[in-house]
Amino acid sequence: MKINDLPLSPKGLPSPLAQACAAVDGILLGKSHTVKLAMACLVARGHLLIEDLPGMGKTVLAHALAKVLGLQFNRVQFTNDMLPGDLSGGAIFHKEKGEFVFHPGPLFTQLLLADEINRASPKTQSALLEAMEERQVSSDGTTRPLPEPFFVIATQNPVDQLSTNPLPEAQLDRFLMRLSLGYPDASAELEVLRGEDRRHLLDRLPPSLDTAGLLALQQAARAIHASEALLAYVRALAEHTRHSAGLGYGLSPRGALALLAAGRAWALLEGRDHVLPSDIQAVFPAVAMHRLGLGDARQTATAAATLLAAVPLP
């Protein structure tokens, strides 16, 4: 499917996405850019890591995205005693049937909220790897596909807080984007204080898309055109990170592919059928910085701006 096949709003944004972004931003207030990045992540078939202090709206954002996208939703509160089988499920013996029957765990959903993922042990964190990468679960010698679409939205508290286990690099790389909500501005916070509890507003949030519509948008995003000059720009950005001082790692080829996929999704949200360098720049901090061995999401804006400024536009 091409973008010309999708109904567009007067501003050029595909109307279902416009409605979905506006609805979520109406819950969070003042976070339109972050909401748009989260929507681009899901349209690009990625997984999202939201890192911030408790009480900033991470869980509300995940709930709101599930509601407006019309997705089956499960939430798992990660704790230090959680086991991998608590996520994937397992076989339970049924006396009446005389056999073991597999009972699916919370991974078998369309949108999984992995809340405070860094409070779980590394063994349990790694149980998400196959599900996030392969979109399937192996248990008792049997491989079972997960529903389509399948998204993981994980939240984590800053690693300097008590009882946290930092995500290893291999786990971080499974997330297409890492975002931080940050504190609201004064007007937004006053409106929150005056208004109704945001969780109560979630109950009245209507879906703007269904599963078929979301899958169609994902297909359209993959068809967004990227010119040779644009591909060279993405490659130049990745190459620059590999030779920049102060970075823990350079951007891998998989990271460059993730940057391109996110740029295509952003172009779709902008109502275009081709990727511009500005699309890549818009998603670069969220896509690249957690892959470069730097600090948390709140501390990387300056580093991202420096990297972008060092690479000439095509």
Short mmCIF file of C-alpha atoms in Angstrom, two decimals:
data_model
loop_
_atom_site.label_atom_id
_atom_site.label_comp_id
_atom_site.label_asym_id
_atom_site.label_seq_id
_atom_site.Cartn_x
_atom_site.Cartn_y
_atom_site.Cartn_z
CA MET A 1 0.00 0.00 0.00
CA LYS A 2 1.22 3.50 -0.86
CA ILE A 3 0.55 6.69 1.00
CA ASN A 4 -1.61 7.94 -1.87
CA ASP A 5 -4.00 5.07 -1.13
CA LEU A 6 -4.58 6.34 2.42
CA PRO A 7 -7.15 9.00 3.32
CA LEU A 8 -5.36 12.24 4.17
CA SER A 9 -6.44 15.02 6.46
CA PRO A 10 -6.31 18.67 5.26
CA LYS A 11 -2.87 19.08 6.83
CA GLY A 12 -1.53 16.06 4.94
CA LEU A 13 -1.40 13.66 7.88
CA PRO A 14 -3.26 10.39 7.36
CA SER A 15 -6.47 11.07 9.25
CA PRO A 16 -6.48 7.91 11.44
CA LEU A 17 -2.98 8.76 12.64
CA ALA A 18 -3.91 12.40 13.14
CA GLN A 19 -6.83 11.38 15.33
CA ALA A 20 -4.73 8.86 17.26
CA CYS A 21 -1.88 11.32 17.95
CA ALA A 22 -4.28 14.08 18.98
CA ALA A 23 -6.20 11.74 21.29
CA VAL A 24 -3.06 10.55 23.09
CA ASP A 25 -1.69 14.08 23.37
CA GLY A 26 -5.02 15.10 24.89
CA ILE A 27 -4.35 12.65 27.71
CA LEU A 28 -0.68 13.52 28.33
CA LEU A 29 -0.85 17.25 27.46
CA GLY A 30 2.12 19.09 25.99
CA LYS A 31 3.93 15.98 24.75
CA SER A 32 2.94 16.04 21.08
CA HIS A 33 6.48 15.43 19.76
CA THR A 34 7.03 12.49 22.10
CA VAL A 35 3.61 11.04 21.20
CA LYS A 36 4.46 11.36 17.51
CA LEU A 37 7.78 9.57 18.03
CA ALA A 38 6.02 6.76 19.89
CA MET A 39 3.49 6.42 17.08
CA ALA A 40 6.28 6.35 14.49
CA CYS A 41 7.99 3.60 16.47
CA LEU A 42 4.88 1.43 16.38
CA VAL A 43 4.17 2.16 12.70
CA ALA A 44 7.77 1.09 11.96
CA ARG A 45 7.08 -2.24 13.72
CA GLY A 46 9.55 -1.41 16.47
CA HIS A 47 9.55 -1.75 20.23
CA LEU A 48 9.62 1.23 22.56
CA LEU A 49 11.56 1.87 25.77
CA ILE A 50 10.29 4.74 27.92
CA GLU A 51 12.77 5.83 30.58
CA ASP A 52 11.95 8.41 33.21
CA LEU A 53 11.23 9.05 36.86
CA PRO A 54 8.14 7.45 38.42
CA GLY A 55 4.92 9.40 37.99
CA MET A 56 5.79 11.09 34.68
CA GLY A 57 3.11 9.36 32.61
CA LYS A 58 5.00 6.40 31.13
CA THR A 59 2.26 3.87 31.89
CA VAL A 60 -0.49 6.28 30.85
CA LEU A 61 1.18 6.73 27.45
CA ALA A 62 1.31 2.97 26.91
CA HIS A 63 -2.35 2.55 27.90
CA ALA A 64 -3.39 5.42 25.64
CA LEU A 65 -1.54 4.01 22.62
CA ALA A 66 -3.21 0.63 23.09
CA LYS A 67 -6.63 2.27 23.32
CA VAL A 68 -6.36 4.49 20.24
CA LEU A 69 -4.81 1.71 18.14
CA GLY A 70 -7.51 -0.77 19.16
CA LEU A 71 -4.98 -3.39 20.29
CA GLN A 72 -5.30 -6.27 22.71
CA PHE A 73 -3.36 -5.15 25.77
CA ASN A 74 -1.54 -6.88 28.63
CA ARG A 75 0.47 -5.31 31.41
CA VAL A 76 3.21 -7.05 33.38
CA GLN A 77 4.69 -5.46 36.49
CA PHE A 78 8.29 -6.66 36.56
CA THR A 79 9.73 -7.61 39.95
CA ASN A 80 12.99 -9.17 41.10
CA ASP A 81 11.37 -12.57 41.69
CA MET A 82 9.73 -12.87 38.27
CA LEU A 83 10.70 -15.95 36.21
CA PRO A 84 10.86 -16.27 32.39
CA GLY A 85 7.92 -18.68 32.45
CA ASP A 86 5.79 -15.97 34.03
CA LEU A 87 6.02 -14.18 30.66
CA SER A 88 5.83 -17.00 28.13
CA GLY A 89 3.45 -19.35 29.94
CA GLY A 90 3.84 -23.10 30.17
CA ALA A 91 2.26 -26.52 30.09
CA ILE A 92 -0.13 -27.52 32.89
CA PHE A 93 -1.36 -31.06 33.36
CA HIS A 94 -5.12 -31.46 32.89
CA LYS A 95 -6.37 -34.45 34.82
CA GLU A 96 -9.58 -34.70 32.78
CA LYS A 97 -7.70 -34.79 29.48
CA GLY A 98 -4.79 -36.80 30.81
CA GLU A 99 -2.28 -34.57 29.08
CA PHE A 100 -0.29 -31.37 29.40
CA VAL A 101 -1.93 -28.29 27.86
CA PHE A 102 -0.04 -25.09 27.10
CA HIS A 103 -1.38 -22.01 28.84
CA PRO A 104 -0.11 -18.84 27.15
CA GLY A 105 1.46 -16.15 29.29
CA PRO A 106 1.02 -12.38 29.00
CA LEU A 107 3.41 -12.25 26.02
CA PHE A 108 0.56 -13.50 23.86
CA THR A 109 -0.99 -10.13 23.18
CA GLN A 110 -0.72 -7.36 20.62
CA LEU A 111 0.68 -4.68 22.92
CA LEU A 112 2.61 -5.69 26.02
CA LEU A 113 3.44 -3.11 28.66
CA ALA A 114 6.55 -4.35 30.46
CA ASP A 115 6.37 -2.01 33.43
CA GLU A 116 9.64 -1.23 35.26
CA ILE A 117 11.53 -3.82 33.26
CA ASN A 118 14.82 -3.02 34.97
CA ARG A 119 13.49 -4.22 38.32
CA ALA A 120 13.54 -7.81 37.02
CA SER A 121 16.59 -10.07 36.99
CA PRO A 122 18.76 -10.20 33.86
CA LYS A 123 17.52 -13.76 33.22
CA THR A 124 13.92 -12.60 33.05
CA GLN A 125 14.83 -9.55 30.98
CA SER A 126 16.48 -11.83 28.43
CA ALA A 127 13.28 -13.86 28.13
CA LEU A 128 11.89 -11.00 26.06
CA LEU A 129 14.65 -11.25 23.44
CA GLU A 130 13.17 -13.98 21.24
CA ALA A 131 9.68 -12.51 21.49
CA MET A 132 10.83 -9.03 20.52
CA GLU A 133 13.15 -10.10 17.72
CA GLU A 134 11.43 -13.17 16.28
CA ARG A 135 7.86 -12.43 17.40
CA GLN A 136 7.50 -15.98 18.63
CA VAL A 137 7.89 -17.98 21.84
CA SER A 138 9.54 -21.39 22.23
CA SER A 139 8.33 -23.58 25.08
CA ASP A 140 8.57 -27.34 25.63
CA GLY A 141 10.15 -27.81 22.22
CA THR A 142 7.33 -26.03 20.39
CA THR A 143 7.54 -22.63 18.71
CA ARG A 144 4.37 -20.56 18.91
CA PRO A 145 3.87 -17.34 16.93
CA LEU A 146 2.76 -14.22 18.74
CA PRO A 147 -0.24 -12.17 17.59
CA GLU A 148 0.16 -9.73 14.73
CA PRO A 149 0.96 -6.93 15.29
CA PHE A 150 3.10 -7.42 18.37
CA PHE A 151 4.65 -4.51 20.25
CA VAL A 152 6.53 -4.27 23.51
CA ILE A 153 6.42 -0.95 25.33
CA ALA A 154 8.79 -1.21 28.27
CA THR A 155 9.21 1.36 31.01
CA GLN A 156 12.20 1.69 33.27
CA ASN A 157 13.26 3.90 36.11
CA PRO A 158 16.67 5.63 36.10
CA VAL A 159 19.43 3.12 36.89
CA ASP A 160 20.60 5.11 39.93
CA GLN A 161 17.40 4.18 41.79
CA LEU A 162 17.26 1.28 44.23
CA SER A 163 16.63 -2.30 43.04
CA THR A 164 17.30 -1.67 39.36
CA ASN A 165 19.28 -3.89 36.97
CA PRO A 166 20.56 -2.02 33.91
CA LEU A 167 19.46 -3.50 30.60
CA PRO A 168 22.37 -5.11 28.72
CA GLU A 169 23.35 -3.73 25.32
CA ALA A 170 21.79 -6.66 23.45
CA GLN A 171 18.44 -5.96 25.13
CA LEU A 172 18.64 -2.22 24.49
CA ASP A 173 19.29 -2.86 20.81
CA ARG A 174 15.95 -4.67 20.53
CA PHE A 175 14.16 -1.38 21.17
CA LEU A 176 13.75 0.75 18.07
CA MET A 177 13.43 3.90 20.18
CA ARG A 178 14.13 5.11 23.69
CA LEU A 179 12.10 8.09 24.88
CA SER A 180 11.83 10.23 27.98
CA LEU A 181 8.69 12.21 28.78
CA GLY A 182 10.25 14.75 31.14
CA TYR A 183 8.41 17.22 33.32
CA PRO A 184 5.38 18.99 31.80
CA ASP A 185 5.51 22.72 31.14
CA ALA A 186 3.67 25.07 33.47
CA SER A 187 0.44 25.38 31.46
CA ALA A 188 0.14 21.63 30.92
CA GLU A 189 0.77 20.85 34.56
CA LEU A 190 -1.82 23.37 35.68
CA GLU A 191 -4.36 21.81 33.34
CA VAL A 192 -3.57 18.39 34.78
CA LEU A 193 -4.05 19.72 38.31
CA ARG A 194 -7.37 21.35 37.40
CA GLY A 195 -8.74 18.46 35.39
CA GLU A 196 -9.84 14.88 35.80
CA ASP A 197 -7.52 11.99 36.64
CA ARG A 198 -5.77 11.01 33.39
CA ARG A 199 -6.49 7.31 34.01
CA HIS A 200 -10.21 8.06 34.14
CA LEU A 201 -9.93 9.83 30.80
CA LEU A 202 -8.39 6.67 29.33
CA ASP A 203 -11.67 4.81 29.89
CA ARG A 204 -13.43 7.20 27.50
CA LEU A 205 -10.70 7.23 24.86
CA PRO A 206 -12.17 5.93 21.57
CA PRO A 207 -10.08 3.83 19.14
CA SER A 208 -8.94 5.67 16.02
CA LEU A 209 -7.58 2.57 14.27
CA ASP A 210 -8.20 -1.14 14.19
CA THR A 211 -5.74 -3.98 13.59
CA ALA A 212 -6.30 -4.00 9.82
CA GLY A 213 -5.77 -0.25 9.61
CA LEU A 214 -2.57 -0.38 11.61
CA LEU A 215 -1.19 -3.24 9.52
CA ALA A 216 -1.99 -1.23 6.37
CA LEU A 217 -0.08 1.76 7.74
CA GLN A 218 2.89 -0.44 8.59
CA GLN A 219 2.89 -1.75 5.02
CA ALA A 220 2.66 1.80 3.67
CA ALA A 221 5.60 2.88 5.85
CA ARG A 222 7.82 0.16 4.38
CA ALA A 223 6.98 1.44 0.88
CA ILE A 224 8.08 5.03 1.60
CA HIS A 225 10.80 5.94 -0.92
CA ALA A 226 14.36 6.61 0.23
CA SER A 227 16.66 8.07 -2.43
CA GLU A 228 20.29 7.09 -2.91
CA ALA A 229 21.35 10.45 -1.48
CA LEU A 230 19.22 9.81 1.61
CA LEU A 231 20.71 6.34 2.06
CA ALA A 232 24.18 7.85 1.77
CA TYR A 233 23.25 10.37 4.48
CA VAL A 234 22.11 7.62 6.85
CA ARG A 235 25.31 5.72 6.16
CA ALA A 236 27.41 8.85 6.77
CA LEU A 237 25.71 9.40 10.13
CA ALA A 238 26.41 5.80 11.14
CA GLU A 239 30.03 6.07 10.00
CA HIS A 240 30.54 9.29 11.94
CA THR A 241 29.37 7.68 15.18
CA ARG A 242 31.98 4.95 14.72
CA HIS A 243 34.85 7.44 14.80
CA SER A 244 33.55 10.01 17.30
CA ALA A 245 35.31 10.46 20.60
CA GLY A 246 33.28 10.01 23.75
CA LEU A 247 30.91 7.37 22.40
CA GLY A 248 30.85 3.92 23.92
CA TYR A 249 30.03 2.29 20.57
CA GLY A 250 29.37 3.19 16.97
CA LEU A 251 26.05 2.67 15.26
CA SER A 252 25.87 -0.87 13.85
CA PRO A 253 24.39 -1.76 10.43
CA ARG A 254 21.26 -2.92 12.27
CA GLY A 255 21.15 0.46 13.98
CA ALA A 256 21.39 2.20 10.60
CA LEU A 257 18.50 0.07 9.31
CA ALA A 258 16.49 1.02 12.40
CA LEU A 259 17.19 4.70 11.72
CA LEU A 260 15.96 4.34 8.14
CA ALA A 261 12.82 2.45 9.19
CA ALA A 262 11.98 5.11 11.77
CA GLY A 263 12.62 7.85 9.21
CA ARG A 264 10.19 6.19 6.81
CA ALA A 265 7.53 6.02 9.52
CA TRP A 266 8.09 9.68 10.39
CA ALA A 267 7.71 10.64 6.72
CA LEU A 268 4.40 8.77 6.65
CA LEU A 269 3.23 10.71 9.70
CA GLU A 270 4.24 13.87 7.85
CA GLY A 271 2.03 12.82 4.92
CA ARG A 272 4.85 12.26 2.41
CA ASP A 273 5.76 9.32 0.18
CA HIS A 274 9.51 9.92 0.46
CA VAL A 275 12.06 10.39 3.24
CA LEU A 276 13.82 13.70 3.78
CA PRO A 277 16.96 14.34 5.85
CA SER A 278 14.73 16.21 8.32
CA ASP A 279 12.85 12.95 8.97
CA ILE A 280 16.10 11.20 9.86
CA GLN A 281 17.12 14.10 12.10
CA ALA A 282 13.74 14.06 13.86
CA VAL A 283 14.07 10.42 14.90
CA PHE A 284 17.86 10.24 15.32
CA PRO A 285 18.07 10.97 19.08
CA ALA A 286 15.37 8.42 19.96
CA VAL A 287 16.75 5.72 17.64
CA ALA A 288 20.51 6.12 17.90
CA MET A 289 21.55 7.37 21.30
CA HIS A 290 20.74 4.29 23.39
CA ARG A 291 22.78 2.25 20.88
CA LEU A 292 25.89 4.38 21.38
CA GLY A 293 26.64 3.52 25.01
CA LEU A 294 25.66 6.93 26.36
CA GLY A 295 23.61 7.94 29.41
CA ASP A 296 19.87 7.87 29.94
CA ALA A 297 17.36 9.42 27.56
CA ARG A 298 17.29 12.74 29.41
CA GLN A 299 21.04 13.35 28.93
CA THR A 300 21.57 12.72 25.22
CA ALA A 301 19.97 15.69 23.43
CA THR A 302 23.21 17.70 23.30
CA ALA A 303 25.24 14.73 22.06
CA ALA A 304 22.66 13.99 19.34
CA ALA A 305 22.69 17.62 18.15
CA THR A 306 26.49 17.57 17.97
CA LEU A 307 26.51 14.38 15.89
CA LEU A 308 23.86 15.68 13.50
CA ALA A 309 25.66 18.99 13.02
CA ALA A 310 28.91 17.22 12.11
CA VAL A 311 27.47 15.38 9.07
CA PRO A 312 26.68 17.52 5.98
CA LEU A 313 23.19 17.30 4.53
CA PRO A 314 22.91 15.67 1.09
#
